[in-house]
mmCIF file of C-alpha atoms in Angstrom:
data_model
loop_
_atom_site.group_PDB
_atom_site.id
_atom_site.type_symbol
_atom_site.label_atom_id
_atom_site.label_comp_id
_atom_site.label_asym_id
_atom_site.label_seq_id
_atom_site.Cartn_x
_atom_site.Cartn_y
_atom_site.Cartn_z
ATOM 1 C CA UNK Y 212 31.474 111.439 1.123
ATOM 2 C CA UNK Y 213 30.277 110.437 -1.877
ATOM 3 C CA UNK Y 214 32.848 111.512 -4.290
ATOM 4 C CA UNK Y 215 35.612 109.822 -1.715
ATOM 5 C CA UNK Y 216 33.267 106.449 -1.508
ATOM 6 C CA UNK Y 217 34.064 107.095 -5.367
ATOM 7 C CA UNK Y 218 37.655 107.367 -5.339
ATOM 8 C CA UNK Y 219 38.358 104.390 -2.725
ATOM 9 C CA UNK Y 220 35.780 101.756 -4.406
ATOM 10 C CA UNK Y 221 37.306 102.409 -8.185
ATOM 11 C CA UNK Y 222 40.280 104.462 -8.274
ATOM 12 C CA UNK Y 223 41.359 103.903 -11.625
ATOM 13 C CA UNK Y 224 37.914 104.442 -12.692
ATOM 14 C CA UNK Y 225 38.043 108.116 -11.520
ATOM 15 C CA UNK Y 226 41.032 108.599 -12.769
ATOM 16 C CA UNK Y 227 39.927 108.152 -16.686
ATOM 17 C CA UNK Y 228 37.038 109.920 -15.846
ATOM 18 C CA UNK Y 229 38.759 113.089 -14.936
ATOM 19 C CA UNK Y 230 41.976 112.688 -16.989
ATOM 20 C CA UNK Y 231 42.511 114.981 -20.058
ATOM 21 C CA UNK Y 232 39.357 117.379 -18.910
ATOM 22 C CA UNK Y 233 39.984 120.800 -19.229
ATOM 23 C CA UNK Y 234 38.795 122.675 -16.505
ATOM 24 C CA UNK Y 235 38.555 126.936 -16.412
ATOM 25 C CA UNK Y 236 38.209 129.386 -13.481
ATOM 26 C CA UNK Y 237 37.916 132.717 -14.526
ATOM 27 C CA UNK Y 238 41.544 133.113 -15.889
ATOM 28 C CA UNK Y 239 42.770 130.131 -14.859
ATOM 29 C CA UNK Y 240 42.592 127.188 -17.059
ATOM 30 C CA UNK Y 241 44.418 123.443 -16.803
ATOM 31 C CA UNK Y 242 44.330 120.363 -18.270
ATOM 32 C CA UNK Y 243 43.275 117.118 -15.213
ATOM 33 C CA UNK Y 244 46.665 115.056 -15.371
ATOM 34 C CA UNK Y 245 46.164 112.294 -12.930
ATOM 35 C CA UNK Y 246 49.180 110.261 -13.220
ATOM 36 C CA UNK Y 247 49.410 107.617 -10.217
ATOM 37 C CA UNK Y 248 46.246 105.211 -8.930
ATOM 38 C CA UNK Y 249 47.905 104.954 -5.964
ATOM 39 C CA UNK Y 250 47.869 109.055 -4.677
ATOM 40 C CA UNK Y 251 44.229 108.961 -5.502
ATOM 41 C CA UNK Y 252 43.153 106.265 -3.241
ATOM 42 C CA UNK Y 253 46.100 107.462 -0.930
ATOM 43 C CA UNK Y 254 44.575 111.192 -0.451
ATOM 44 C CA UNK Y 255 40.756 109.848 -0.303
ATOM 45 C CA UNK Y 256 42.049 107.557 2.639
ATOM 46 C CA UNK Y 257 43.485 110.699 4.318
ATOM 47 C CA UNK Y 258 40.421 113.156 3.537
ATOM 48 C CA UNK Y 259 37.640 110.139 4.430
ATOM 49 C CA UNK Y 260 39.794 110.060 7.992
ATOM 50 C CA UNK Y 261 39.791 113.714 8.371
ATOM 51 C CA UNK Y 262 36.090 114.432 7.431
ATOM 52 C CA UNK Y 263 35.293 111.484 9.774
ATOM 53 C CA UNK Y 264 37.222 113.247 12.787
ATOM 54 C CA UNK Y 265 35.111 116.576 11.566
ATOM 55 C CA UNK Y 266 31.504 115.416 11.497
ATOM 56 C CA UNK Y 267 31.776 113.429 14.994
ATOM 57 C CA UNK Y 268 33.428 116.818 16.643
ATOM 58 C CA UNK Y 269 30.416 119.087 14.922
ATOM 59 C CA UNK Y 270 27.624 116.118 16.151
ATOM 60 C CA UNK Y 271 29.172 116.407 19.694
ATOM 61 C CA UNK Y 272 29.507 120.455 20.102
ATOM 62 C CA UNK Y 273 25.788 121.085 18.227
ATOM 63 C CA UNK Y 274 25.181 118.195 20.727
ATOM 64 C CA UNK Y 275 26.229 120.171 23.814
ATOM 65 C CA UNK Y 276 25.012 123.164 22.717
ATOM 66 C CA UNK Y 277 21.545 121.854 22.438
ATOM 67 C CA UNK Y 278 21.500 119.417 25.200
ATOM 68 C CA UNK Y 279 21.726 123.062 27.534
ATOM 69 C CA UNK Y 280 18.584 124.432 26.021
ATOM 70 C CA UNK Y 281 19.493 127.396 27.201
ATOM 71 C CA UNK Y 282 17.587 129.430 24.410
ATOM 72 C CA UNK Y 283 20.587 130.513 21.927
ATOM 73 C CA UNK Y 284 23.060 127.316 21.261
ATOM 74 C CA UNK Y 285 24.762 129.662 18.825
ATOM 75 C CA UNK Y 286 26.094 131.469 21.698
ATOM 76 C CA UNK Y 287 26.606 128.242 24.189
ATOM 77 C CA UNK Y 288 28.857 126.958 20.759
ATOM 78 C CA UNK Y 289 30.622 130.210 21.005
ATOM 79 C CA UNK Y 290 31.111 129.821 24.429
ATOM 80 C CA UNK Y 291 32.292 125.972 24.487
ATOM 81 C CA UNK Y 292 36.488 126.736 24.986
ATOM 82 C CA UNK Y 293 39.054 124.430 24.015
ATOM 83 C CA UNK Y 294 39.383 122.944 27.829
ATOM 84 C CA UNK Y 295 35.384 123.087 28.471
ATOM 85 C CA UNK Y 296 35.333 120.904 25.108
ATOM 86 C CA UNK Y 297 37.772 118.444 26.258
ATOM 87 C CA UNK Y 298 36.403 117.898 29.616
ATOM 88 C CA UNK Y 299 33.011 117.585 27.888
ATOM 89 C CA UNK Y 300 34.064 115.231 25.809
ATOM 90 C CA UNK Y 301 35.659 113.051 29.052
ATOM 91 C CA UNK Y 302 32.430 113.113 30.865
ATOM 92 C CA UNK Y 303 30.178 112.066 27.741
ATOM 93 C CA UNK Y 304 32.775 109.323 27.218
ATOM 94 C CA UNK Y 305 31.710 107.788 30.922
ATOM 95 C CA UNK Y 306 28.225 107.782 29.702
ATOM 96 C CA UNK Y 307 27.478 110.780 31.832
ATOM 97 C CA UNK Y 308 24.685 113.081 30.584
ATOM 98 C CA UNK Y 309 22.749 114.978 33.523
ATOM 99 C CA UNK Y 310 25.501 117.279 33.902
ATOM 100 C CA UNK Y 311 24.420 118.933 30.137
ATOM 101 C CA UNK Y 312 20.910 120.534 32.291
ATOM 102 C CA UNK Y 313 19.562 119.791 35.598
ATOM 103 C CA UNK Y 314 16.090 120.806 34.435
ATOM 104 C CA UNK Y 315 15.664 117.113 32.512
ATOM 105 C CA UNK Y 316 16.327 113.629 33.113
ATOM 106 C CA UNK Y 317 19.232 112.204 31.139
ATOM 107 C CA UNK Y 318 16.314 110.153 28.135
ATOM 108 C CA UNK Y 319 14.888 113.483 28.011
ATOM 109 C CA UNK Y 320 17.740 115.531 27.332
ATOM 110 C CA UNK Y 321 19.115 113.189 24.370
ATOM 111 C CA UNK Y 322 14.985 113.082 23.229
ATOM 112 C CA UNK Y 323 15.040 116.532 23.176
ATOM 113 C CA UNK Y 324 18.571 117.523 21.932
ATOM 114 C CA UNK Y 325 18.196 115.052 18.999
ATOM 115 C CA UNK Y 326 14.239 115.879 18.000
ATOM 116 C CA UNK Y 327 13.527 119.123 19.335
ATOM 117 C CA UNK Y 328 10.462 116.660 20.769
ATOM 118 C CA UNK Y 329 9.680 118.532 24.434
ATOM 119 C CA UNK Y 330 7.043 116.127 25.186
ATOM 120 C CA UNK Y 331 8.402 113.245 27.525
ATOM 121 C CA UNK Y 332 8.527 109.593 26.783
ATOM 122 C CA UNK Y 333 7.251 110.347 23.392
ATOM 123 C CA UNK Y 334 10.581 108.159 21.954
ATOM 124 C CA UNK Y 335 10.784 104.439 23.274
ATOM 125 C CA UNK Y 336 13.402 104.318 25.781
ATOM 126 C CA UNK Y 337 15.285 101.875 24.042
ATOM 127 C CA UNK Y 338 15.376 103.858 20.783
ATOM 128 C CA UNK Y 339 17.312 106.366 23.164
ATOM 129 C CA UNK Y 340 19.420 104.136 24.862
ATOM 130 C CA UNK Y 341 20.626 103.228 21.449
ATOM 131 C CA UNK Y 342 21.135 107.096 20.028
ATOM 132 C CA UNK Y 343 23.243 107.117 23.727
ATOM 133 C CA UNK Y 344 25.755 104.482 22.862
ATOM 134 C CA UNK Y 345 26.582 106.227 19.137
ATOM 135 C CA UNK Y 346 26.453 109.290 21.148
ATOM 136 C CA UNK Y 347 29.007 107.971 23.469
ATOM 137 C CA UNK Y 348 31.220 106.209 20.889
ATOM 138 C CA UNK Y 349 31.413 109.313 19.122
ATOM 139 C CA UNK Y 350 32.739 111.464 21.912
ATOM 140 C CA UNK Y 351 35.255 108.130 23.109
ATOM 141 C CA UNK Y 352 36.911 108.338 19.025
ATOM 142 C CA UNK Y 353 37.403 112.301 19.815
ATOM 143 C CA UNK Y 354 38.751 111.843 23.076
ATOM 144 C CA UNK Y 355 41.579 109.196 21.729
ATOM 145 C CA UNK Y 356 41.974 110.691 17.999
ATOM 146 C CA UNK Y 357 45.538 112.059 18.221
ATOM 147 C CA UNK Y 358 45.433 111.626 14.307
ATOM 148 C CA UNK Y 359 44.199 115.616 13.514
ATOM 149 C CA UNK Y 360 46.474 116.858 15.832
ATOM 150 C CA UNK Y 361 49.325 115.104 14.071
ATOM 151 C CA UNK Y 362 48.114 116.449 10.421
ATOM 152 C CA UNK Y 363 46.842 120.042 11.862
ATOM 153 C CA UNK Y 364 50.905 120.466 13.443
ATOM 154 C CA UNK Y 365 52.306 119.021 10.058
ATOM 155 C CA UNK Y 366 53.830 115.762 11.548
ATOM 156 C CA UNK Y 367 53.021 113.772 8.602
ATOM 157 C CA UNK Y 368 49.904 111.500 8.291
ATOM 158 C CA UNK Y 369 49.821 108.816 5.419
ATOM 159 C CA UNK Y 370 47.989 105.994 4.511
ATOM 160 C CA UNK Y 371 49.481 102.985 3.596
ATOM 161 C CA UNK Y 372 48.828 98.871 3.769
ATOM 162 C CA UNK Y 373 50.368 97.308 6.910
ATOM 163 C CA UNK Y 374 50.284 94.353 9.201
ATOM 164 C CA UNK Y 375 51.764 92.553 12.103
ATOM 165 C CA UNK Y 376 52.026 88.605 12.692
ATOM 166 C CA UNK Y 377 52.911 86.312 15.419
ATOM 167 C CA UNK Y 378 54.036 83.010 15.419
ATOM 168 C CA UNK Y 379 54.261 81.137 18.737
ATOM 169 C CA UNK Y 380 57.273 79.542 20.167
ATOM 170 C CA UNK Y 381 56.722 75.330 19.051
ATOM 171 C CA UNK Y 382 53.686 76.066 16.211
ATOM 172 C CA UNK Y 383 53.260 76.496 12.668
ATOM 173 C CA UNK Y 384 50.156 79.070 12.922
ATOM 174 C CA UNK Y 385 50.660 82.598 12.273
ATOM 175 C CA UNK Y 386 48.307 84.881 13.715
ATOM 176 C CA UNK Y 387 47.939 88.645 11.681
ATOM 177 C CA UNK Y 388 46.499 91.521 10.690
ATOM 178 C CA UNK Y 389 46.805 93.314 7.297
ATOM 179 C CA UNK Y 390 44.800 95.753 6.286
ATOM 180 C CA UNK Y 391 44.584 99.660 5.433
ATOM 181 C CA UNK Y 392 46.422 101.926 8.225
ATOM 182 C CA UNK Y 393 46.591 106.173 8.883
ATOM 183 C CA UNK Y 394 50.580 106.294 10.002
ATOM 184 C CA UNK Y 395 51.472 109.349 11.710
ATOM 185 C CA UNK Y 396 54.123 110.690 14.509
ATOM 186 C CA UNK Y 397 52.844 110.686 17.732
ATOM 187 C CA UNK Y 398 54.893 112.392 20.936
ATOM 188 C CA UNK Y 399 54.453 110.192 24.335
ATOM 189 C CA UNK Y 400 56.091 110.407 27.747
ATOM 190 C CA UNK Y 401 58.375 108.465 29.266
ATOM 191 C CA UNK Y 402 59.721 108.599 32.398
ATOM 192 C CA UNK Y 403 62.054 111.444 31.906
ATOM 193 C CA UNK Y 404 61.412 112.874 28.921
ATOM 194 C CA UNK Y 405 59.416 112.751 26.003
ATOM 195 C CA UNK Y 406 60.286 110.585 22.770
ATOM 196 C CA UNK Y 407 58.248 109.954 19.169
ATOM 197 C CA UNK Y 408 56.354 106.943 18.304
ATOM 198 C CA UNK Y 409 55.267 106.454 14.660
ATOM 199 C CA UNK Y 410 51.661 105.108 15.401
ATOM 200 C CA UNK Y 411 49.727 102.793 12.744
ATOM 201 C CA UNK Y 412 45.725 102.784 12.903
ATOM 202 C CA UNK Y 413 44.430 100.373 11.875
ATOM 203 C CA UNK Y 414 41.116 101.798 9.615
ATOM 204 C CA UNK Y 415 37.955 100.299 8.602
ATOM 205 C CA UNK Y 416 36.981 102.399 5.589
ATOM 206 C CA UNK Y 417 33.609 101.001 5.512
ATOM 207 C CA UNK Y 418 33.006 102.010 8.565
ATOM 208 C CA UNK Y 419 34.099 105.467 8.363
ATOM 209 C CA UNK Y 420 31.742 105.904 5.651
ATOM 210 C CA UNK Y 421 29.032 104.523 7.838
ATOM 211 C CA UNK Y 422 29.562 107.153 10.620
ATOM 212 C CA UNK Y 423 29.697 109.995 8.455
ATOM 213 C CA UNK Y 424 26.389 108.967 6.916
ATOM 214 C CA UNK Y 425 24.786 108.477 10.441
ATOM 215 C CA UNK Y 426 25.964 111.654 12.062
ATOM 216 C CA UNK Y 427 25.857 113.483 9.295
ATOM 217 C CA UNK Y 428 22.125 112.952 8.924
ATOM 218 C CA UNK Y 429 21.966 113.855 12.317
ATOM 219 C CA UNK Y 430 23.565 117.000 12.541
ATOM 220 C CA UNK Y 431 21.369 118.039 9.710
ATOM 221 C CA UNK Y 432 18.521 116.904 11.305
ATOM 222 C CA UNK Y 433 19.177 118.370 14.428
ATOM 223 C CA UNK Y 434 20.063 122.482 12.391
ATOM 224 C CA UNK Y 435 16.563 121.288 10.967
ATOM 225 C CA UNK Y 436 15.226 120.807 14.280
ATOM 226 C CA UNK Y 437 17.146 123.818 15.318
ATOM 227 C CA UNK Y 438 15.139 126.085 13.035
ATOM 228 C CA UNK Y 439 11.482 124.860 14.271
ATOM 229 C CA UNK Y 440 12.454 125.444 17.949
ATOM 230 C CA UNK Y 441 13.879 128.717 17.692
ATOM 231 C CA UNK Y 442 12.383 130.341 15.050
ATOM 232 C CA UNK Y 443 9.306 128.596 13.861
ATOM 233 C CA UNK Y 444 10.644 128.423 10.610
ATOM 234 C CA UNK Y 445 8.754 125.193 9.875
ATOM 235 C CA UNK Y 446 7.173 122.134 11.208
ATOM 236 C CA UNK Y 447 8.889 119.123 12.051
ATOM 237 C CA UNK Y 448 8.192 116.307 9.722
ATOM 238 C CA UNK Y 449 9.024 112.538 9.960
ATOM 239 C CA UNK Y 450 13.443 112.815 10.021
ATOM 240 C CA UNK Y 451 15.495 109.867 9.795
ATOM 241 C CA UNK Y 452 16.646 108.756 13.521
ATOM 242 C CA UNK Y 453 18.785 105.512 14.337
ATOM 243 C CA UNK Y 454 15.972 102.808 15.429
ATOM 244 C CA UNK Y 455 17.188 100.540 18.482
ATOM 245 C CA UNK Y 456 18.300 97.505 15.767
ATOM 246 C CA UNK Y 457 20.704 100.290 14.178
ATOM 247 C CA UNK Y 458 23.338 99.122 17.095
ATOM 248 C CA UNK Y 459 26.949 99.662 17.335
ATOM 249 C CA UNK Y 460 27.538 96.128 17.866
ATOM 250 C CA UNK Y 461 25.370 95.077 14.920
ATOM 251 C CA UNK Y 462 26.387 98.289 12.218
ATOM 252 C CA UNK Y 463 30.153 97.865 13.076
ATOM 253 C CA UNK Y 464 31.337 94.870 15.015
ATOM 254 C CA UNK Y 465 29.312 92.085 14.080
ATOM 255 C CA UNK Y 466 32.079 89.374 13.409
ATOM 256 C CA UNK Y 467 31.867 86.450 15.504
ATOM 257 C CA UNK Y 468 36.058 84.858 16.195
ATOM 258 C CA UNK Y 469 36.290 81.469 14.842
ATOM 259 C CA UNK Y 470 39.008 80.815 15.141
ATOM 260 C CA UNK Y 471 42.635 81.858 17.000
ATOM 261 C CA UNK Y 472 43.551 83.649 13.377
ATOM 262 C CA UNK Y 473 40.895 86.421 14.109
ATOM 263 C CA UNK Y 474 42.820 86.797 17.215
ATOM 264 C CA UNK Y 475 44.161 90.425 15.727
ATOM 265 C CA UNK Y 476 40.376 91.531 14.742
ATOM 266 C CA UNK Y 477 40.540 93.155 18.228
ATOM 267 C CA UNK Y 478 43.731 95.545 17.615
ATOM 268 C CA UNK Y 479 42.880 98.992 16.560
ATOM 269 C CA UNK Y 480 46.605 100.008 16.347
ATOM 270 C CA UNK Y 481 50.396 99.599 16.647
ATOM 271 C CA UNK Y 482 53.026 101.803 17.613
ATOM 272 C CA UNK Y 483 57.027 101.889 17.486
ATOM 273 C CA UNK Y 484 59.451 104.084 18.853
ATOM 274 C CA UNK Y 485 61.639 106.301 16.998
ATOM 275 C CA UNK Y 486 65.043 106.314 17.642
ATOM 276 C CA UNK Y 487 67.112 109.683 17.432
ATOM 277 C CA UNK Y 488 70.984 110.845 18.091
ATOM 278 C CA UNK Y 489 72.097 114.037 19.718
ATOM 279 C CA UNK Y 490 75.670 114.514 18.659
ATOM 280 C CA UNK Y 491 77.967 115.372 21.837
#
């Protein structure tokens, strides 16, 4: 994450760093030739989405996994199929929890899945009703991210700078938003068949970064964890944990409308439909 944070904050930067090096594999050897800004910043966009899309689906199965306490979560990761996954995912997204293990309340389960801690109450309840709402936007992104099955099948994914404006019948103001969008092909269903959309997300790279860091720590402390409750490796020292004033609302959307030009703040993407011929 770091090297991307690199790439997107000073593109040009990285490029005269690398340019010109000579770099040797065994009995390979090449010359860095970095000729365009633009495909550096371009491919760090794509690869900061993609990571993203990878931590939050490793949090979420290690999540499960744990959550069952079941002895091995090796195995219950093994076991988690494709469907099971999905309809995991569905039920996390409602905020539903209890359905992980019937041996624990629902605090206790996210306590222990998270800290390995078995005693009860031993994290403040609103500490875990915090962890619960970045657990649950993680599994909601998941459950609507049609973006790595679009680059996984090949159906293009690019990053590029877009908008869309508005200007209302009788005034002068125009109401938009510009900023840095993942454009990909997307199939949907109509009535009678299905047709393509080319869908534009709109992508807060900031904020990407910010999730990555958060569960990223956390699935590291949680194979940390792991290793104390399983195989005594170690003992669990002070990790780093989300407190309750680490919010969703406060980390990523803090920004208070004020006025009718934010109006587009709230739009997280766009679609249009593709049209097509089929010669007779």
């Amino acid at each position: 994450m770091q090297e991307i944070a690199f790439k997107l904050s000073n593109p040009q930067k990285y490029t005269e760093l690398l340019n010109a090096n000579e770099i040797k594999i065994g009995r390979m050897e090449m010359k860095v030739q970095l000729e365009k800004v633009d495909d550096i910043e371009h491919s760090a966009k794509i690869e900061l989405v993609e990571m993203h899309t990878h931590c939050l689906e490793t949090f979420v199965r290690l999540f499960i996994a744990r959550a069952k306490d079941s002895g091995c979560e090796w195995l219950e990761l093994n076991r988690l199929s494709i469907r099971q996954y999905h309809q995991a995912i569905d039920k996390i997204s409602n905020g539903e929890f209890q359905w992980l293990n019937d041996k624990y309340v629902e605090n206790y389960i996210i306590q222990y899945s998270l800290t390995g801690i078995y005693e009860k109450e031993k994290v403040q309840p609103e500490v875990i009703e915090n962890w619960k709402e970045w657990i649950i936007h993680a599994a909601r992104q998941l459950s609507e991210n049609k973006r790595y099955n679009a680059f996984k099948h090949g159906m293009t994914l690019h990053a590029a700078t877009n908008g869309i404006s508005m200007k209302p019948e009788g005034e002068d103001t125009t109401y938009e938003k510009h900023g840095d969008v993942i454009e990909y092909i997307v199939k949907k269903e109509e009535s009678d068949r299905y047709v393509w959309n080319q869908k534009s997300d709109f992508i807060n790279m900031d904020e990407l970064c910010i999730e990555v860091y958060l569960f990223g720590n956390l699935i590291n402390d949680m194979v940390y964890v792991g290793k104390y409750v399983y195989v005594d490796a170690e003992t669990i020292d002070n990790r780093w944990y989300p407190n309750e004033k680490m919010t969703i609302n406060e980390v990523l959307y803090n920004r208070e409308t004020k006025s009718m030009q934010d109006v587009f703040e709230l739009m997280s993407s766009m679609s249009m439909q593709l049209l097509y011929y089929v010669p007779q």
